[in-house]
mmCIF file of C-alpha atoms in Angstrom:
data_model
loop_
_atom_site.group_PDB
_atom_site.id
_atom_site.type_symbol
_atom_site.label_atom_id
_atom_site.label_comp_id
_atom_site.label_asym_id
_atom_site.label_seq_id
_atom_site.Cartn_x
_atom_site.Cartn_y
_atom_site.Cartn_z
ATOM 1 C CA MET A 23 0.091 0.076 -0.080
ATOM 2 C CA GLU A 24 1.439 3.270 -0.941
ATOM 3 C CA GLU A 25 0.649 4.885 2.449
ATOM 4 C CA TYR A 26 3.062 2.503 4.092
ATOM 5 C CA ASP A 27 6.867 2.584 3.805
ATOM 6 C CA PHE A 28 7.404 -1.237 4.069
ATOM 7 C CA ASP A 29 9.641 -3.745 2.844
ATOM 8 C CA HIS A 30 7.986 -6.532 1.153
ATOM 9 C CA LYS A 31 9.898 -9.840 -0.063
ATOM 10 C CA ILE A 32 9.318 -13.399 -0.651
ATOM 11 C CA VAL A 33 10.825 -15.975 1.510
ATOM 12 C CA GLU A 34 11.043 -19.460 0.630
ATOM 13 C CA VAL A 35 10.139 -21.638 3.586
ATOM 14 C CA ASN A 36 9.007 -25.069 4.257
ATOM 15 C CA GLY A 37 8.125 -25.661 0.621
ATOM 16 C CA ILE A 38 6.318 -22.632 0.136
ATOM 17 C CA ASN A 39 7.079 -19.179 -1.075
ATOM 18 C CA MET A 40 6.003 -16.924 1.772
ATOM 19 C CA HIS A 41 4.940 -13.041 1.411
ATOM 20 C CA VAL A 42 6.319 -11.152 4.178
ATOM 21 C CA VAL A 43 6.430 -7.447 5.312
ATOM 22 C CA GLU A 44 8.843 -5.821 7.486
ATOM 23 C CA LYS A 45 10.382 -2.478 8.645
ATOM 24 C CA GLY A 46 12.462 -1.418 10.986
ATOM 25 C CA GLN A 47 15.916 -2.378 12.805
ATOM 26 C CA GLY A 48 16.257 -4.187 16.327
ATOM 27 C CA PRO A 49 15.079 -6.819 18.481
ATOM 28 C CA PHE A 50 12.559 -9.106 16.354
ATOM 29 C CA VAL A 51 8.626 -9.123 16.798
ATOM 30 C CA LEU A 52 6.897 -11.676 14.441
ATOM 31 C CA PHE A 53 3.150 -10.657 13.894
ATOM 32 C CA ILE A 54 0.407 -13.467 12.902
ATOM 33 C CA HIS A 55 -2.465 -12.753 11.613
ATOM 34 C CA GLY A 56 -6.007 -14.443 11.787
ATOM 35 C CA PHE A 57 -8.797 -15.000 9.879
ATOM 36 C CA PRO A 58 -10.345 -13.650 7.101
ATOM 37 C CA GLU A 59 -7.067 -11.347 7.222
ATOM 38 C CA LEU A 60 -3.478 -10.482 5.988
ATOM 39 C CA TRP A 61 -0.464 -9.249 7.128
ATOM 40 C CA TYR A 62 -2.035 -5.901 6.796
ATOM 41 C CA SER A 63 -4.093 -6.515 9.912
ATOM 42 C CA TRP A 64 -1.022 -5.225 11.412
ATOM 43 C CA ARG A 65 -0.196 -2.241 9.439
ATOM 44 C CA HIS A 66 -0.312 0.018 12.574
ATOM 45 C CA GLN A 67 1.727 -2.106 14.741
ATOM 46 C CA ILE A 68 4.365 -2.568 12.386
ATOM 47 C CA SER A 69 4.963 1.155 11.578
ATOM 48 C CA PHE A 70 4.676 1.676 15.610
ATOM 49 C CA MET A 71 7.155 -0.757 16.402
ATOM 50 C CA ALA A 72 9.775 0.154 13.593
ATOM 51 C CA LYS A 73 9.654 3.731 15.044
ATOM 52 C CA HIS A 74 10.244 2.708 18.534
ATOM 53 C CA GLY A 75 13.371 0.339 17.608
ATOM 54 C CA TYR A 76 12.117 -3.090 16.600
ATOM 55 C CA ARG A 77 12.374 -4.840 13.469
ATOM 56 C CA ALA A 78 8.388 -5.736 12.716
ATOM 57 C CA VAL A 79 7.986 -8.546 10.654
ATOM 58 C CA ALA A 80 4.553 -9.789 9.485
ATOM 59 C CA PRO A 81 4.137 -12.776 7.013
ATOM 60 C CA ASP A 82 0.927 -13.685 4.992
ATOM 61 C CA LEU A 83 0.444 -17.444 6.538
ATOM 62 C CA ARG A 84 0.230 -20.141 4.064
ATOM 63 C CA GLY A 85 -3.266 -19.878 2.059
ATOM 64 C CA TYR A 86 -3.552 -16.066 2.246
ATOM 65 C CA GLY A 87 -2.868 -13.068 0.196
ATOM 66 C CA ASP A 88 0.838 -13.603 -1.586
ATOM 67 C CA THR A 89 1.786 -16.479 0.447
ATOM 68 C CA THR A 90 1.517 -20.055 -1.974
ATOM 69 C CA ASP A 91 -0.057 -22.902 -0.204
ATOM 70 C CA ASP A 92 -0.603 -26.388 -0.877
ATOM 71 C CA PRO A 93 -4.418 -26.895 -0.124
ATOM 72 C CA SER A 94 -4.033 -30.111 1.639
ATOM 73 C CA LYS A 95 -1.385 -28.650 4.456
ATOM 74 C CA PHE A 96 -2.893 -26.737 6.979
ATOM 75 C CA SER A 97 -2.036 -28.945 10.029
ATOM 76 C CA SER A 98 -0.613 -26.672 13.133
ATOM 77 C CA LEU A 99 2.727 -28.465 12.601
ATOM 78 C CA ARG A 100 3.082 -27.122 9.163
ATOM 79 C CA VAL A 101 2.048 -23.786 10.062
ATOM 80 C CA VAL A 102 4.342 -23.552 12.875
ATOM 81 C CA GLY A 103 6.903 -25.280 10.650
ATOM 82 C CA ASP A 104 6.238 -22.256 8.206
ATOM 83 C CA LEU A 105 7.422 -19.741 10.913
ATOM 84 C CA VAL A 106 10.240 -21.548 12.796
ATOM 85 C CA GLU A 107 11.676 -21.780 8.987
ATOM 86 C CA LEU A 108 10.956 -18.026 8.439
ATOM 87 C CA LEU A 109 12.546 -17.217 11.882
ATOM 88 C CA ASN A 110 15.924 -19.641 10.961
ATOM 89 C CA THR A 111 15.903 -17.687 7.596
ATOM 90 C CA ILE A 112 15.957 -14.182 8.937
ATOM 91 C CA VAL A 113 16.891 -14.076 12.589
ATOM 92 C CA PRO A 114 20.467 -14.784 13.947
ATOM 93 C CA GLU A 115 20.621 -18.393 15.277
ATOM 94 C CA GLU A 116 20.820 -17.367 18.888
ATOM 95 C CA ASP A 117 18.421 -14.640 19.042
ATOM 96 C CA LYS A 118 14.749 -15.389 20.722
ATOM 97 C CA VAL A 119 11.855 -13.018 18.847
ATOM 98 C CA PHE A 120 8.832 -11.080 20.377
ATOM 99 C CA VAL A 121 5.665 -12.878 19.216
ATOM 100 C CA VAL A 122 2.168 -11.086 18.910
ATOM 101 C CA GLY A 123 -0.885 -12.973 17.420
ATOM 102 C CA HIS A 124 -4.540 -12.586 16.968
ATOM 103 C CA ASP A 125 -7.283 -15.108 16.183
ATOM 104 C CA TRP A 126 -5.858 -17.951 14.224
ATOM 105 C CA GLY A 127 -2.652 -16.106 14.938
ATOM 106 C CA ALA A 128 -3.057 -16.416 18.655
ATOM 107 C CA ILE A 129 -3.524 -20.236 18.018
ATOM 108 C CA ILE A 130 -0.526 -20.263 16.099
ATOM 109 C CA ALA A 131 1.115 -18.510 18.598
ATOM 110 C CA TRP A 132 0.136 -20.605 21.397
ATOM 111 C CA ASN A 133 1.396 -23.533 19.444
ATOM 112 C CA LEU A 134 4.569 -21.998 18.123
ATOM 113 C CA CYS A 135 5.345 -21.609 22.048
ATOM 114 C CA LEU A 136 4.440 -24.982 23.189
ATOM 115 C CA LEU A 137 6.577 -26.556 20.233
ATOM 116 C CA ARG A 138 9.466 -24.167 20.012
ATOM 117 C CA PRO A 139 9.799 -22.101 23.547
ATOM 118 C CA ASP A 140 13.542 -22.001 22.784
ATOM 119 C CA LYS A 141 12.118 -19.469 19.818
ATOM 120 C CA VAL A 142 10.225 -16.849 21.626
ATOM 121 C CA LYS A 143 11.234 -14.251 24.308
ATOM 122 C CA ALA A 144 7.499 -13.295 25.205
ATOM 123 C CA LEU A 145 4.122 -13.248 23.613
ATOM 124 C CA VAL A 146 1.195 -10.870 23.484
ATOM 125 C CA ASN A 147 -1.924 -12.877 22.291
ATOM 126 C CA MET A 148 -5.106 -11.420 21.599
ATOM 127 C CA SER A 149 -8.710 -12.801 21.755
ATOM 128 C CA VAL A 150 -7.916 -16.550 21.592
ATOM 129 C CA PRO A 151 -7.037 -17.785 24.967
ATOM 130 C CA PHE A 152 -4.637 -21.001 25.330
ATOM 131 C CA SER A 153 -7.234 -23.917 25.239
ATOM 132 C CA PRO A 154 -5.410 -27.125 26.625
ATOM 133 C CA ARG A 155 -6.165 -30.208 24.243
ATOM 134 C CA ASN A 156 -9.372 -32.443 25.420
ATOM 135 C CA PRO A 157 -7.908 -36.005 25.121
ATOM 136 C CA LYS A 158 -11.526 -37.447 25.475
ATOM 137 C CA ARG A 159 -13.390 -35.470 22.347
ATOM 138 C CA LYS A 160 -12.636 -33.886 18.793
ATOM 139 C CA PRO A 161 -13.067 -30.187 18.408
ATOM 140 C CA ILE A 162 -15.653 -30.255 15.670
ATOM 141 C CA GLU A 163 -17.816 -33.119 17.632
ATOM 142 C CA SER A 164 -17.541 -30.592 20.632
ATOM 143 C CA LEU A 165 -18.665 -27.777 18.838
ATOM 144 C CA LYS A 166 -21.524 -29.051 17.294
ATOM 145 C CA ALA A 167 -22.578 -30.427 20.586
ATOM 146 C CA ILE A 168 -22.536 -26.716 22.231
ATOM 147 C CA TYR A 169 -23.810 -24.885 19.053
ATOM 148 C CA GLY A 170 -25.088 -26.958 16.458
ATOM 149 C CA ASP A 171 -24.552 -27.206 13.067
ATOM 150 C CA ASP A 172 -25.478 -23.620 11.672
ATOM 151 C CA TYR A 173 -22.094 -22.506 14.012
ATOM 152 C CA TYR A 174 -19.534 -20.816 11.631
ATOM 153 C CA ILE A 175 -16.898 -23.292 12.345
ATOM 154 C CA VAL A 176 -19.072 -26.511 11.720
ATOM 155 C CA ARG A 177 -20.256 -24.607 8.515
ATOM 156 C CA PHE A 178 -16.904 -23.975 6.999
ATOM 157 C CA GLN A 179 -15.985 -27.794 7.741
ATOM 158 C CA GLU A 180 -17.392 -29.177 4.267
ATOM 159 C CA PRO A 181 -14.974 -28.044 1.370
ATOM 160 C CA GLY A 182 -16.716 -26.092 -1.609
ATOM 161 C CA VAL A 183 -19.952 -25.197 0.443
ATOM 162 C CA MET A 184 -19.093 -21.877 2.269
ATOM 163 C CA GLU A 185 -16.807 -20.943 -0.934
ATOM 164 C CA ALA A 186 -19.533 -21.042 -2.837
ATOM 165 C CA GLU A 187 -22.117 -19.163 -0.495
ATOM 166 C CA PHE A 188 -19.582 -16.844 -0.075
ATOM 167 C CA ALA A 189 -18.710 -16.335 -3.789
ATOM 168 C CA LYS A 190 -22.570 -15.677 -3.887
ATOM 169 C CA THR A 191 -22.789 -13.119 -1.261
ATOM 170 C CA GLY A 192 -19.461 -11.243 -2.854
ATOM 171 C CA THR A 193 -16.374 -11.286 -1.133
ATOM 172 C CA LYS A 194 -16.189 -7.423 -0.274
ATOM 173 C CA LYS A 195 -19.427 -7.510 1.415
ATOM 174 C CA VAL A 196 -18.601 -10.563 3.240
ATOM 175 C CA LEU A 197 -15.410 -8.988 4.518
ATOM 176 C CA GLU A 198 -17.108 -6.074 5.387
ATOM 177 C CA LYS A 199 -19.540 -7.894 7.676
ATOM 178 C CA PHE A 200 -16.583 -10.142 9.249
ATOM 179 C CA LEU A 201 -14.489 -6.869 9.878
ATOM 180 C CA THR A 202 -17.417 -5.169 11.654
ATOM 181 C CA PHE A 203 -18.992 -7.979 13.291
ATOM 182 C CA ARG A 204 -19.722 -6.832 17.218
ATOM 183 C CA ASN A 205 -22.247 -9.397 18.570
ATOM 184 C CA PRO A 206 -20.780 -11.035 21.541
ATOM 185 C CA GLY A 207 -22.929 -13.975 20.944
ATOM 186 C CA PRO A 208 -22.205 -16.843 19.003
ATOM 187 C CA LEU A 209 -21.869 -16.308 14.871
ATOM 188 C CA TYR A 210 -24.299 -18.731 13.069
ATOM 189 C CA LEU A 211 -24.080 -18.799 9.323
ATOM 190 C CA PRO A 212 -27.236 -20.609 8.384
ATOM 191 C CA LYS A 213 -27.762 -22.152 4.778
ATOM 192 C CA GLY A 214 -28.850 -19.139 2.294
ATOM 193 C CA LYS A 215 -28.956 -16.601 4.722
ATOM 194 C CA HIS A 216 -25.878 -16.384 6.740
ATOM 195 C CA PHE A 217 -25.685 -12.460 6.555
ATOM 196 C CA ASP A 218 -28.392 -9.954 6.884
ATOM 197 C CA ASP A 219 -29.460 -7.421 3.474
ATOM 198 C CA ASN A 220 -28.659 -4.537 5.744
ATOM 199 C CA PRO A 221 -25.780 -2.491 4.406
ATOM 200 C CA VAL A 222 -22.437 -2.478 6.206
ATOM 201 C CA ILE A 223 -21.669 0.983 7.407
ATOM 202 C CA LEU A 224 -17.718 1.140 8.215
ATOM 203 C CA PRO A 225 -16.659 2.054 11.448
ATOM 204 C CA SER A 226 -14.197 5.050 11.849
ATOM 205 C CA TRP A 227 -11.446 2.542 12.227
ATOM 206 C CA LEU A 228 -12.003 0.975 8.928
ATOM 207 C CA SER A 229 -11.912 2.792 5.917
ATOM 208 C CA GLN A 230 -13.274 1.797 2.483
ATOM 209 C CA LYS A 231 -9.864 1.879 1.084
ATOM 210 C CA GLU A 232 -8.523 -0.693 3.654
ATOM 211 C CA VAL A 233 -11.558 -2.911 3.236
ATOM 212 C CA ASP A 234 -10.801 -3.087 -0.704
ATOM 213 C CA TYR A 235 -7.147 -3.924 0.067
ATOM 214 C CA PHE A 236 -8.340 -6.932 2.123
ATOM 215 C CA ALA A 237 -10.949 -7.963 -0.581
ATOM 216 C CA SER A 238 -8.559 -7.307 -3.719
ATOM 217 C CA LYS A 239 -6.146 -9.973 -2.069
ATOM 218 C CA CYS A 240 -9.163 -12.442 -1.241
ATOM 219 C CA GLU A 241 -10.541 -12.289 -4.602
ATOM 220 C CA GLN A 242 -7.005 -13.479 -5.707
ATOM 221 C CA THR A 243 -7.075 -16.330 -3.508
ATOM 222 C CA GLY A 244 -10.562 -17.259 -2.266
ATOM 223 C CA PHE A 245 -11.335 -18.429 1.042
ATOM 224 C CA THR A 246 -10.384 -21.954 1.022
ATOM 225 C CA GLY A 247 -7.005 -21.283 2.476
ATOM 226 C CA GLY A 248 -8.212 -19.981 5.455
ATOM 227 C CA PHE A 249 -11.027 -22.219 5.628
ATOM 228 C CA ASN A 250 -8.545 -25.274 5.528
ATOM 229 C CA TYR A 251 -7.470 -23.938 9.192
ATOM 230 C CA TYR A 252 -10.949 -24.828 10.341
ATOM 231 C CA ARG A 253 -10.866 -27.937 8.596
ATOM 232 C CA ALA A 254 -7.573 -29.448 10.076
ATOM 233 C CA LEU A 255 -8.895 -28.866 13.749
ATOM 234 C CA ASP A 256 -9.752 -32.644 14.316
ATOM 235 C CA LEU A 257 -6.051 -33.180 12.662
ATOM 236 C CA ASN A 258 -4.365 -30.924 14.503
ATOM 237 C CA TRP A 259 -5.934 -32.931 17.874
ATOM 238 C CA GLU A 260 -4.620 -36.145 16.415
ATOM 239 C CA LEU A 261 -1.422 -34.974 15.773
ATOM 240 C CA THR A 262 -0.976 -33.042 19.013
ATOM 241 C CA ALA A 263 -1.759 -35.784 21.220
ATOM 242 C CA ALA A 264 2.176 -35.953 22.621
ATOM 243 C CA TRP A 265 1.397 -32.334 23.909
ATOM 244 C CA SER A 266 -1.474 -33.160 26.115
ATOM 245 C CA GLY A 267 -1.144 -31.472 29.645
ATOM 246 C CA ALA A 268 1.751 -29.728 28.086
ATOM 247 C CA LYS A 269 2.105 -25.927 29.371
ATOM 248 C CA VAL A 270 3.281 -22.576 27.557
ATOM 249 C CA LYS A 271 5.968 -21.909 29.423
ATOM 250 C CA VAL A 272 6.968 -18.293 27.652
ATOM 251 C CA PRO A 273 5.965 -14.831 29.372
ATOM 252 C CA VAL A 274 2.556 -13.947 28.065
ATOM 253 C CA LYS A 275 0.223 -10.768 28.226
ATOM 254 C CA PHE A 276 -3.373 -11.436 26.931
ATOM 255 C CA ILE A 277 -5.625 -9.064 25.516
ATOM 256 C CA VAL A 278 -9.302 -9.435 24.289
ATOM 257 C CA GLY A 279 -12.353 -7.155 23.711
ATOM 258 C CA ASP A 280 -15.418 -7.118 26.238
ATOM 259 C CA LEU A 281 -17.479 -7.499 22.656
ATOM 260 C CA ASP A 282 -15.349 -10.313 21.436
ATOM 261 C CA LEU A 283 -17.366 -13.542 20.552
ATOM 262 C CA THR A 284 -14.579 -15.833 21.800
ATOM 263 C CA TYR A 285 -14.611 -14.269 25.335
ATOM 264 C CA ASN A 286 -18.197 -14.380 25.306
ATOM 265 C CA SER A 287 -18.151 -18.032 24.410
ATOM 266 C CA PRO A 288 -19.505 -20.620 27.318
ATOM 267 C CA GLY A 289 -17.195 -20.400 30.245
ATOM 268 C CA ALA A 290 -14.295 -18.224 28.725
ATOM 269 C CA LYS A 291 -14.548 -15.257 31.394
ATOM 270 C CA ASP A 292 -14.265 -17.529 34.311
ATOM 271 C CA TYR A 293 -11.388 -19.515 32.298
ATOM 272 C CA ILE A 294 -9.315 -16.193 31.715
ATOM 273 C CA ASN A 295 -10.083 -14.143 34.707
ATOM 274 C CA LYS A 296 -10.503 -16.776 37.502
ATOM 275 C CA GLY A 297 -6.862 -18.528 37.420
ATOM 276 C CA GLU A 298 -7.543 -21.705 35.068
ATOM 277 C CA MET A 299 -5.808 -20.155 32.195
ATOM 278 C CA LYS A 300 -2.926 -18.862 34.310
ATOM 279 C CA LYS A 301 -2.408 -23.091 35.434
ATOM 280 C CA ASN A 302 -2.056 -23.530 31.781
ATOM 281 C CA VAL A 303 0.035 -20.649 30.772
ATOM 282 C CA PRO A 304 2.072 -20.177 34.361
ATOM 283 C CA LEU A 305 4.267 -17.172 33.093
ATOM 284 C CA LEU A 306 0.840 -15.384 32.063
ATOM 285 C CA GLU A 307 1.722 -12.036 33.435
ATOM 286 C CA LYS A 308 -1.122 -9.668 32.712
ATOM 287 C CA VAL A 309 -4.550 -9.977 31.117
ATOM 288 C CA VAL A 310 -6.431 -7.323 29.734
ATOM 289 C CA ILE A 311 -9.815 -7.020 29.000
ATOM 290 C CA LEU A 312 -10.918 -3.774 26.703
ATOM 291 C CA GLU A 313 -14.335 -2.187 27.302
ATOM 292 C CA ASN A 314 -16.611 -1.888 24.171
ATOM 293 C CA VAL A 315 -14.189 -3.434 21.410
ATOM 294 C CA GLY A 316 -14.642 -6.149 19.449
ATOM 295 C CA HIS A 317 -12.978 -8.780 17.665
ATOM 296 C CA PHE A 318 -10.523 -6.902 15.710
ATOM 297 C CA LEU A 319 -9.044 -5.093 18.370
ATOM 298 C CA GLN A 320 -5.341 -4.241 16.989
ATOM 299 C CA GLN A 321 -7.134 -2.221 14.164
ATOM 300 C CA GLU A 322 -10.409 -0.761 16.141
ATOM 301 C CA LYS A 323 -7.881 0.450 19.025
ATOM 302 C CA PRO A 324 -4.550 0.766 17.144
ATOM 303 C CA ASP A 325 -3.323 3.195 19.516
ATOM 304 C CA GLU A 326 -4.298 0.947 22.772
ATOM 305 C CA ILE A 327 -2.867 -2.107 21.425
ATOM 306 C CA ASN A 328 0.778 -0.673 20.270
ATOM 307 C CA LYS A 329 0.972 0.513 23.815
ATOM 308 C CA HIS A 330 0.446 -2.676 25.377
ATOM 309 C CA ILE A 331 2.368 -4.486 23.097
ATOM 310 C CA HIS A 332 5.274 -1.993 23.623
ATOM 311 C CA ASP A 333 5.069 -1.903 27.213
ATOM 312 C CA PHE A 334 5.307 -5.329 27.591
ATOM 313 C CA PHE A 335 8.007 -6.090 25.449
ATOM 314 C CA LYS A 336 10.217 -2.967 26.786
ATOM 315 C CA GLY A 337 10.813 -5.309 29.937
ATOM 316 C CA PHE A 338 12.502 -8.117 27.983
ATOM 317 C CA SER A 339 14.421 -6.137 25.289
ATOM 318 C CA SER A 340 17.669 -5.675 27.102
ATOM 319 C CA THR A 341 17.561 -9.527 28.268
#
């Protein structure tokens, strides 16, 4: 984008060509985006951290934007492998990095810290709390039992179905609906009527030009890459059995908006606020609940998020 003076490059990692955006010099900060997003979700944070003496690095994950992908390979082990190989390529071998994740990026960041804690100095994770593996029940089975067949993650499971429905709705409208979603209740996408017909009034923090950028990249790739992360949930459950009961042992700050559907899911508030997550993330240093803020908090409240990230990481920058 012309208003951002960022460096764009393609890095060959783990059998794919990964599009990476970066800016600045200093300690590395790896930003990991979620669904249905891109590196661009971190535009405000990249600029801010670069100005404050960090090297900010934000890739398009496999299946998104300008990163190539194999549509059959979206397990958490492969996606974490992509990021480890990226770090091996661009970061001096002895250096640990700071990590920031949101949405699916948060899930991937939790897994990165579980699998390769030696790579991570500290983590700021947003929206999705660490969820320990349930050895007795697969994720999709659990979600169906709680929410039913119209729940968005369940609806994403069958290849081709939601791709066709979203194509009928139109990429730009789908993205507008997702990016402005502020209902703290579960997200349901009933067949044939997954979004209402009301026109989207964009909030002050999201311009039409920004939506157009997301849409232009999504129109190139389609939604399949993003859906495939959800379609790999049960596979991830199978592949990560060896980490049942494992704890995240890196310093963490967790941030979530009080209108985020993740924060309002059954049991989430108590889990986050009453010490259960701390048992699974023993180095959890701070939990921040932002009032009247939705899911895409790093775009909705960039100044506050930038400050939270910087304040947390600067305590580790000399170590």
